[in-house]
Amino acid sequence: MEEEMRTATADLSSLPEGVIAYILSLTTPLDVCRASTVSRIFHSAAQSDIVWNRFLPPDLDVLISRCKSADLDFDPISSSKKNIFFSLCDSPMLLDDGDKSLALEKWTGRKCIMLGARNITIVWSDTPEYWTWEHHPDSRFAEVAVLLQVWWLEIRGRMSCRILTRRTTYGVYLVFKMNEDEYRGFNFDLAEVRAGILGTESDPKTVCLDPDLENSRLRLAPWLMDHSLEMSSGLEQPKERQDGWFEIELGEFESGDGDDEVEMDLMEVKGGTRKIGLVVEGIEIRPKPTSVLA
């Protein structure tokens, strides 16, 4: 087998560099990075704009026109397609009024969109007694929503699938933190979440927003610890992201051909507990693993 692979590589290496670049463009960014280690001619072909232009969104020019040039980490004219690709993977591009961002999934080139807190509906967020808007040093957006106090929590979003990669399974995630000084009201009151194509029926699922659920319950009601552990078994809880924020999945959907709208919501209106300390960055819509549909 190894001998056959070496022979196949030698045969391909005898092709013109432009042909190799075209062949690589039919693979994936991950395959191209691997192939670039095969030989010098593969390495050279793997730098070609022919290759990386294939992995960039076909509507990239339109998306760039929706972004302030000063906010771009690349020059749309002089930068190589490879540099543009990896820039969009590592540094999300802010769109429109800066309350929406676009990034690319590094290994596939599929689009990832985040709706900032200003681009979603948070009930009572315009009431200073309940919410405040602040700059957060860890956020890609100018402002995040900080919860002062509410008894009912409602967060909703809606977006056209047109901006997404077509025929892809997407997951929807609330991205948030808890105030380091104090947060409460999220350990026993569970939230109902859902996400899907507008007009389709989907059952909500129950999640917990407390990133440290067991310790929170233990501090508040140690005599209920055994019952609390039983309640927590199998309950979906937040996961910490590489960027330091937490996320909880709201649901998933198929982007289709981009003709539909996706809606998402999180609600906790039954518990009646005073809630404080939630910091909402936004809602992220990103491809699920191995999700490109045939």
mmCIF file of C-alpha atoms in Angstrom:
data_model
loop_
_atom_site.group_PDB
_atom_site.id
_atom_site.type_symbol
_atom_site.label_atom_id
_atom_site.label_comp_id
_atom_site.label_asym_id
_atom_site.label_seq_id
_atom_site.Cartn_x
_atom_site.Cartn_y
_atom_site.Cartn_z
ATOM 1 C CA MET A 1 0.000 0.000 0.000
ATOM 2 C CA GLU A 2 2.768 2.448 0.915
ATOM 3 C CA GLU A 3 4.527 1.671 -2.360
ATOM 4 C CA GLU A 4 1.312 2.351 -4.285
ATOM 5 C CA MET A 5 0.899 5.694 -2.498
ATOM 6 C CA ARG A 6 4.474 6.719 -3.311
ATOM 7 C CA THR A 7 3.909 5.777 -6.954
ATOM 8 C CA ALA A 8 0.650 7.753 -7.102
ATOM 9 C CA THR A 9 2.353 10.776 -5.543
ATOM 10 C CA ALA A 10 5.216 10.559 -8.019
ATOM 11 C CA ASP A 11 2.745 10.372 -10.913
ATOM 12 C CA LEU A 12 0.854 13.434 -9.686
ATOM 13 C CA SER A 13 4.068 15.342 -9.054
ATOM 14 C CA SER A 14 4.894 15.033 -12.730
ATOM 15 C CA LEU A 15 1.817 17.094 -13.608
ATOM 16 C CA PRO A 16 2.025 20.870 -14.209
ATOM 17 C CA GLU A 17 1.659 22.927 -11.038
ATOM 18 C CA GLY A 18 -1.546 24.535 -12.276
ATOM 19 C CA VAL A 19 -3.147 21.122 -12.761
ATOM 20 C CA ILE A 20 -2.113 20.061 -9.258
ATOM 21 C CA ALA A 21 -3.551 23.289 -7.879
ATOM 22 C CA TYR A 22 -6.855 22.599 -9.621
ATOM 23 C CA ILE A 23 -6.941 19.059 -8.226
ATOM 24 C CA LEU A 24 -6.253 20.377 -4.711
ATOM 25 C CA SER A 25 -9.053 22.911 -5.081
ATOM 26 C CA LEU A 26 -11.492 20.000 -5.371
ATOM 27 C CA THR A 27 -10.559 18.738 -1.900
ATOM 28 C CA THR A 28 -10.775 20.514 1.472
ATOM 29 C CA PRO A 29 -8.542 23.024 3.290
ATOM 30 C CA LEU A 30 -7.387 20.205 5.586
ATOM 31 C CA ASP A 31 -6.444 18.020 2.612
ATOM 32 C CA VAL A 32 -4.538 20.902 1.020
ATOM 33 C CA CYS A 33 -2.512 21.507 4.176
ATOM 34 C CA ARG A 34 -1.644 17.821 4.329
ATOM 35 C CA ALA A 35 -0.769 17.645 0.641
ATOM 36 C CA SER A 36 1.557 20.648 0.939
ATOM 37 C CA THR A 37 4.009 18.426 2.862
ATOM 38 C CA VAL A 38 4.235 15.818 0.082
ATOM 39 C CA SER A 39 6.745 17.550 -2.195
ATOM 40 C CA ARG A 40 7.972 20.956 -3.299
ATOM 41 C CA ILE A 41 5.613 21.143 -6.254
ATOM 42 C CA PHE A 42 2.652 20.212 -4.037
ATOM 43 C CA HIS A 43 3.747 22.829 -1.508
ATOM 44 C CA SER A 44 3.953 25.444 -4.243
ATOM 45 C CA ALA A 45 0.586 24.471 -5.712
ATOM 46 C CA ALA A 46 -0.985 24.594 -2.262
ATOM 47 C CA GLN A 47 -0.247 28.346 -2.053
ATOM 48 C CA SER A 48 -2.127 29.110 -5.260
ATOM 49 C CA ASP A 49 -5.064 31.508 -5.360
ATOM 50 C CA ILE A 50 -6.767 28.892 -7.566
ATOM 51 C CA VAL A 51 -6.913 26.602 -4.540
ATOM 52 C CA TRP A 52 -7.949 28.995 -1.800
ATOM 53 C CA ASN A 53 -10.421 30.981 -3.878
ATOM 54 C CA ARG A 54 -12.450 27.773 -4.073
ATOM 55 C CA PHE A 55 -12.720 27.670 -0.277
ATOM 56 C CA LEU A 56 -13.781 31.301 0.133
ATOM 57 C CA PRO A 57 -17.517 32.155 0.125
ATOM 58 C CA PRO A 58 -18.774 32.923 -3.414
ATOM 59 C CA ASP A 59 -20.459 36.056 -2.018
ATOM 60 C CA LEU A 60 -17.310 37.287 -0.260
ATOM 61 C CA ASP A 61 -17.244 40.595 -2.153
ATOM 62 C CA VAL A 62 -20.800 41.340 -1.040
ATOM 63 C CA LEU A 63 -19.949 40.446 2.553
ATOM 64 C CA ILE A 64 -16.850 42.663 2.492
ATOM 65 C CA SER A 65 -19.001 45.555 1.260
ATOM 66 C CA ARG A 66 -21.047 45.158 4.459
ATOM 67 C CA CYS A 67 -17.940 45.573 6.616
ATOM 68 C CA LYS A 68 -16.009 48.703 7.533
ATOM 69 C CA SER A 69 -12.630 48.517 5.765
ATOM 70 C CA ALA A 70 -10.868 49.655 8.939
ATOM 71 C CA ASP A 71 -12.191 46.537 10.710
ATOM 72 C CA LEU A 72 -10.691 44.098 8.187
ATOM 73 C CA ASP A 73 -7.562 42.157 9.093
ATOM 74 C CA PHE A 74 -6.608 41.775 5.418
ATOM 75 C CA ASP A 75 -6.459 43.827 2.245
ATOM 76 C CA PRO A 76 -9.173 42.525 -0.121
ATOM 77 C CA ILE A 77 -7.110 43.577 -3.139
ATOM 78 C CA SER A 78 -3.488 42.742 -2.343
ATOM 79 C CA SER A 79 -3.772 39.844 0.113
ATOM 80 C CA SER A 80 -3.448 36.301 -1.205
ATOM 81 C CA LYS A 81 -6.567 34.145 -1.136
ATOM 82 C CA LYS A 82 -4.854 31.877 1.390
ATOM 83 C CA ASN A 83 -4.184 34.796 3.735
ATOM 84 C CA ILE A 84 -7.768 35.984 3.398
ATOM 85 C CA PHE A 85 -9.051 32.490 4.154
ATOM 86 C CA PHE A 86 -7.045 32.025 7.341
ATOM 87 C CA SER A 87 -7.703 35.592 8.434
ATOM 88 C CA LEU A 88 -11.436 34.865 8.295
ATOM 89 C CA CYS A 89 -10.865 31.647 10.235
ATOM 90 C CA ASP A 90 -8.916 33.336 13.025
ATOM 91 C CA SER A 91 -10.518 36.807 13.159
ATOM 92 C CA PRO A 92 -14.307 37.071 12.635
ATOM 93 C CA MET A 93 -15.356 39.881 10.296
ATOM 94 C CA LEU A 94 -17.921 42.310 11.725
ATOM 95 C CA LEU A 95 -20.824 43.031 9.375
ATOM 96 C CA ASP A 96 -23.416 45.772 8.974
ATOM 97 C CA ASP A 97 -23.490 47.873 12.168
ATOM 98 C CA GLY A 98 -20.915 45.667 13.859
ATOM 99 C CA ASP A 99 -23.533 43.572 15.657
ATOM 100 C CA LYS A 100 -23.097 40.481 13.456
ATOM 101 C CA SER A 101 -19.916 38.555 12.639
ATOM 102 C CA LEU A 102 -18.794 36.071 10.015
ATOM 103 C CA ALA A 103 -15.980 33.551 10.297
ATOM 104 C CA LEU A 104 -14.972 30.452 8.347
ATOM 105 C CA GLU A 105 -14.579 26.953 9.690
ATOM 106 C CA LYS A 106 -10.882 26.235 9.244
ATOM 107 C CA TRP A 107 -11.088 22.651 8.002
ATOM 108 C CA THR A 108 -13.996 23.053 5.591
ATOM 109 C CA GLY A 109 -14.442 26.756 4.759
ATOM 110 C CA ARG A 110 -18.110 26.711 5.789
ATOM 111 C CA LYS A 111 -19.570 29.919 7.199
ATOM 112 C CA CYS A 112 -20.056 30.589 10.910
ATOM 113 C CA ILE A 113 -22.312 33.491 11.903
ATOM 114 C CA MET A 114 -22.750 35.118 15.295
ATOM 115 C CA LEU A 115 -25.586 37.483 16.066
ATOM 116 C CA GLY A 116 -24.429 39.942 18.718
ATOM 117 C CA ALA A 117 -26.649 40.767 21.679
ATOM 118 C CA ARG A 118 -27.774 43.948 19.892
ATOM 119 C CA ASN A 119 -28.931 41.806 16.939
ATOM 120 C CA ILE A 120 -31.245 39.562 18.943
ATOM 121 C CA THR A 121 -34.323 40.208 21.088
ATOM 122 C CA ILE A 122 -33.819 40.184 24.852
ATOM 123 C CA VAL A 123 -37.053 41.007 26.661
ATOM 124 C CA TRP A 124 -36.689 44.042 28.977
ATOM 125 C CA SER A 125 -33.161 44.777 27.670
ATOM 126 C CA ASP A 126 -34.194 48.401 27.076
ATOM 127 C CA THR A 127 -35.208 48.805 30.717
ATOM 128 C CA PRO A 128 -32.265 50.075 32.837
ATOM 129 C CA GLU A 129 -33.652 48.487 36.003
ATOM 130 C CA TYR A 130 -33.315 45.035 34.433
ATOM 131 C CA TRP A 131 -30.458 45.089 31.908
ATOM 132 C CA THR A 132 -27.469 47.250 31.087
ATOM 133 C CA TRP A 133 -25.295 47.438 27.972
ATOM 134 C CA GLU A 134 -21.542 47.373 28.545
ATOM 135 C CA HIS A 135 -18.225 46.951 26.769
ATOM 136 C CA HIS A 136 -16.571 43.616 27.531
ATOM 137 C CA PRO A 137 -12.836 43.130 26.842
ATOM 138 C CA ASP A 138 -13.350 39.515 25.742
ATOM 139 C CA SER A 139 -16.157 40.211 23.280
ATOM 140 C CA ARG A 140 -15.822 40.705 19.528
ATOM 141 C CA PHE A 141 -18.742 43.140 19.691
ATOM 142 C CA ALA A 142 -18.840 46.692 21.016
ATOM 143 C CA GLU A 143 -21.475 45.853 23.622
ATOM 144 C CA VAL A 144 -22.819 42.898 25.546
ATOM 145 C CA ALA A 145 -26.050 42.664 27.551
ATOM 146 C CA VAL A 146 -25.572 42.362 31.317
ATOM 147 C CA LEU A 147 -28.477 41.163 33.434
ATOM 148 C CA LEU A 148 -29.161 43.229 36.546
ATOM 149 C CA GLN A 149 -32.313 41.428 37.597
ATOM 150 C CA VAL A 150 -35.322 39.688 36.047
ATOM 151 C CA TRP A 151 -37.742 37.026 37.136
ATOM 152 C CA TRP A 152 -38.613 35.987 33.572
ATOM 153 C CA LEU A 153 -35.851 35.409 31.026
ATOM 154 C CA GLU A 154 -36.659 35.504 27.314
ATOM 155 C CA ILE A 155 -34.074 35.614 24.491
ATOM 156 C CA ARG A 156 -35.043 35.261 20.826
ATOM 157 C CA GLY A 157 -33.352 35.514 17.451
ATOM 158 C CA ARG A 158 -34.193 35.199 13.771
ATOM 159 C CA MET A 159 -31.984 35.178 10.671
ATOM 160 C CA SER A 160 -32.196 34.412 6.958
ATOM 161 C CA CYS A 161 -30.416 31.233 5.861
ATOM 162 C CA ARG A 162 -29.237 33.065 2.737
ATOM 163 C CA ILE A 163 -25.989 34.134 4.411
ATOM 164 C CA LEU A 164 -25.141 30.558 5.453
ATOM 165 C CA THR A 165 -23.387 27.756 3.588
ATOM 166 C CA ARG A 166 -26.009 25.830 1.658
ATOM 167 C CA ARG A 167 -27.152 22.286 2.428
ATOM 168 C CA THR A 168 -25.404 22.208 5.779
ATOM 169 C CA THR A 169 -26.511 21.105 9.230
ATOM 170 C CA TYR A 170 -26.032 24.007 11.639
ATOM 171 C CA GLY A 171 -26.040 24.101 15.410
ATOM 172 C CA VAL A 172 -27.317 27.154 17.298
ATOM 173 C CA TYR A 173 -25.607 28.212 20.538
ATOM 174 C CA LEU A 174 -26.221 30.912 23.136
ATOM 175 C CA VAL A 175 -22.812 32.419 23.993
ATOM 176 C CA PHE A 176 -22.571 33.923 27.455
ATOM 177 C CA LYS A 177 -20.698 34.331 30.723
ATOM 178 C CA MET A 178 -21.726 34.711 34.319
ATOM 179 C CA ASN A 179 -20.712 37.791 36.285
ATOM 180 C CA GLU A 180 -17.627 36.834 38.289
ATOM 181 C CA ASP A 181 -18.716 38.938 41.266
ATOM 182 C CA GLU A 182 -22.169 37.435 41.625
ATOM 183 C CA TYR A 183 -24.762 35.485 39.707
ATOM 184 C CA ARG A 184 -27.837 33.647 40.919
ATOM 185 C CA GLY A 185 -31.147 32.165 39.881
ATOM 186 C CA PHE A 186 -29.884 29.714 37.252
ATOM 187 C CA ASN A 187 -29.251 26.573 39.289
ATOM 188 C CA PHE A 188 -32.780 25.322 40.036
ATOM 189 C CA ASP A 189 -34.773 27.248 37.403
ATOM 190 C CA LEU A 190 -34.170 25.459 34.086
ATOM 191 C CA ALA A 191 -34.642 27.047 30.654
ATOM 192 C CA GLU A 192 -36.515 25.736 27.625
ATOM 193 C CA VAL A 193 -34.677 26.203 24.311
ATOM 194 C CA ARG A 194 -35.349 25.490 20.662
ATOM 195 C CA ALA A 195 -34.084 26.385 17.194
ATOM 196 C CA GLY A 196 -35.362 25.553 13.745
ATOM 197 C CA ILE A 197 -36.656 26.744 10.406
ATOM 198 C CA LEU A 198 -39.418 29.314 10.769
ATOM 199 C CA GLY A 199 -42.829 27.682 10.506
ATOM 200 C CA THR A 200 -41.736 24.174 11.423
ATOM 201 C CA GLU A 201 -42.770 22.590 14.691
ATOM 202 C CA SER A 202 -40.064 21.515 17.098
ATOM 203 C CA ASP A 203 -40.261 20.436 20.727
ATOM 204 C CA PRO A 204 -38.213 22.483 23.200
ATOM 205 C CA LYS A 205 -35.532 20.865 25.308
ATOM 206 C CA THR A 206 -34.571 21.711 28.878
ATOM 207 C CA VAL A 207 -31.102 23.036 29.725
ATOM 208 C CA CYS A 208 -29.332 24.627 32.657
ATOM 209 C CA LEU A 209 -27.386 27.872 32.250
ATOM 210 C CA ASP A 210 -25.357 27.565 35.461
ATOM 211 C CA PRO A 211 -21.755 26.663 34.481
ATOM 212 C CA ASP A 212 -21.062 25.382 38.006
ATOM 213 C CA LEU A 213 -24.374 23.733 38.757
ATOM 214 C CA GLU A 214 -23.471 21.212 41.444
ATOM 215 C CA ASN A 215 -21.438 23.664 43.533
ATOM 216 C CA SER A 216 -24.124 26.327 43.189
ATOM 217 C CA ARG A 217 -26.810 23.979 44.447
ATOM 218 C CA LEU A 218 -24.583 22.744 47.241
ATOM 219 C CA ARG A 219 -23.949 26.306 48.466
ATOM 220 C CA LEU A 220 -27.631 27.193 48.451
ATOM 221 C CA ALA A 221 -29.191 23.954 49.672
ATOM 222 C CA PRO A 222 -26.678 21.369 50.904
ATOM 223 C CA TRP A 223 -29.469 19.248 52.402
ATOM 224 C CA LEU A 224 -30.828 18.722 48.862
ATOM 225 C CA MET A 225 -27.511 17.581 47.401
ATOM 226 C CA ASP A 226 -28.492 13.960 46.778
ATOM 227 C CA HIS A 227 -31.717 15.054 45.103
ATOM 228 C CA SER A 228 -29.800 17.744 43.190
ATOM 229 C CA LEU A 229 -27.346 15.208 41.755
ATOM 230 C CA GLU A 230 -30.256 13.074 40.606
ATOM 231 C CA MET A 231 -31.900 16.092 38.967
ATOM 232 C CA SER A 232 -28.639 17.005 37.214
ATOM 233 C CA SER A 233 -28.096 13.556 35.709
ATOM 234 C CA GLY A 234 -28.358 13.837 31.921
ATOM 235 C CA LEU A 235 -29.189 17.550 32.069
ATOM 236 C CA GLU A 236 -27.476 19.565 29.351
ATOM 237 C CA GLN A 237 -25.163 22.158 30.881
ATOM 238 C CA PRO A 238 -22.902 24.904 29.470
ATOM 239 C CA LYS A 239 -19.522 24.099 27.943
ATOM 240 C CA GLU A 240 -16.549 26.430 28.097
ATOM 241 C CA ARG A 241 -15.253 27.614 24.734
ATOM 242 C CA GLN A 242 -11.672 28.282 23.691
ATOM 243 C CA ASP A 243 -12.382 32.029 23.732
ATOM 244 C CA GLY A 244 -13.294 31.899 27.435
ATOM 245 C CA TRP A 245 -17.070 32.232 26.995
ATOM 246 C CA PHE A 246 -19.618 29.520 27.727
ATOM 247 C CA GLU A 247 -22.172 28.134 25.298
ATOM 248 C CA ILE A 248 -25.318 26.046 25.446
ATOM 249 C CA GLU A 249 -26.839 24.472 22.356
ATOM 250 C CA LEU A 250 -30.352 25.673 21.532
ATOM 251 C CA GLY A 251 -30.959 23.252 18.641
ATOM 252 C CA GLU A 252 -29.996 22.495 15.038
ATOM 253 C CA PHE A 253 -31.413 22.881 11.542
ATOM 254 C CA GLU A 254 -30.666 22.331 7.837
ATOM 255 C CA SER A 255 -29.779 25.453 5.863
ATOM 256 C CA GLY A 256 -31.139 24.023 2.596
ATOM 257 C CA ASP A 257 -30.774 26.346 -0.388
ATOM 258 C CA GLY A 258 -30.976 29.501 1.725
ATOM 259 C CA ASP A 259 -34.643 30.252 1.081
ATOM 260 C CA ASP A 260 -35.804 29.939 4.687
ATOM 261 C CA GLU A 261 -35.404 31.775 7.970
ATOM 262 C CA VAL A 262 -34.143 30.210 11.165
ATOM 263 C CA GLU A 263 -35.599 31.192 14.523
ATOM 264 C CA MET A 264 -34.224 30.450 17.967
ATOM 265 C CA ASP A 265 -35.305 31.113 21.522
ATOM 266 C CA LEU A 266 -34.529 30.540 25.170
ATOM 267 C CA MET A 267 -37.187 30.981 27.833
ATOM 268 C CA GLU A 268 -37.401 30.614 31.618
ATOM 269 C CA VAL A 269 -40.745 31.999 32.733
ATOM 270 C CA LYS A 270 -41.947 29.353 35.174
ATOM 271 C CA GLY A 271 -39.460 29.272 38.046
ATOM 272 C CA GLY A 272 -40.098 32.742 39.394
ATOM 273 C CA THR A 273 -36.614 33.062 40.911
ATOM 274 C CA ARG A 274 -34.797 36.398 40.769
ATOM 275 C CA LYS A 275 -31.982 36.078 38.243
ATOM 276 C CA ILE A 276 -28.897 38.271 38.089
ATOM 277 C CA GLY A 277 -25.393 38.230 36.607
ATOM 278 C CA LEU A 278 -25.911 36.762 33.107
ATOM 279 C CA VAL A 279 -23.690 38.353 30.429
ATOM 280 C CA VAL A 280 -24.963 37.705 26.882
ATOM 281 C CA GLU A 281 -22.549 38.071 23.963
ATOM 282 C CA GLY A 282 -24.903 36.668 21.340
ATOM 283 C CA ILE A 283 -26.086 33.588 19.466
ATOM 284 C CA GLU A 284 -23.700 31.647 17.239
ATOM 285 C CA ILE A 285 -24.799 29.585 14.237
ATOM 286 C CA ARG A 286 -22.027 27.232 13.135
ATOM 287 C CA PRO A 287 -21.778 23.967 11.167
ATOM 288 C CA LYS A 288 -22.105 20.712 13.005
ATOM 289 C CA PRO A 289 -19.219 18.259 12.421
ATOM 290 C CA THR A 290 -19.271 16.394 9.065
ATOM 291 C CA SER A 291 -22.505 18.097 8.134
ATOM 292 C CA VAL A 292 -22.287 18.982 4.414
ATOM 293 C CA LEU A 293 -25.219 17.248 2.752
ATOM 294 C CA ALA A 294 -24.976 15.492 -0.590
#
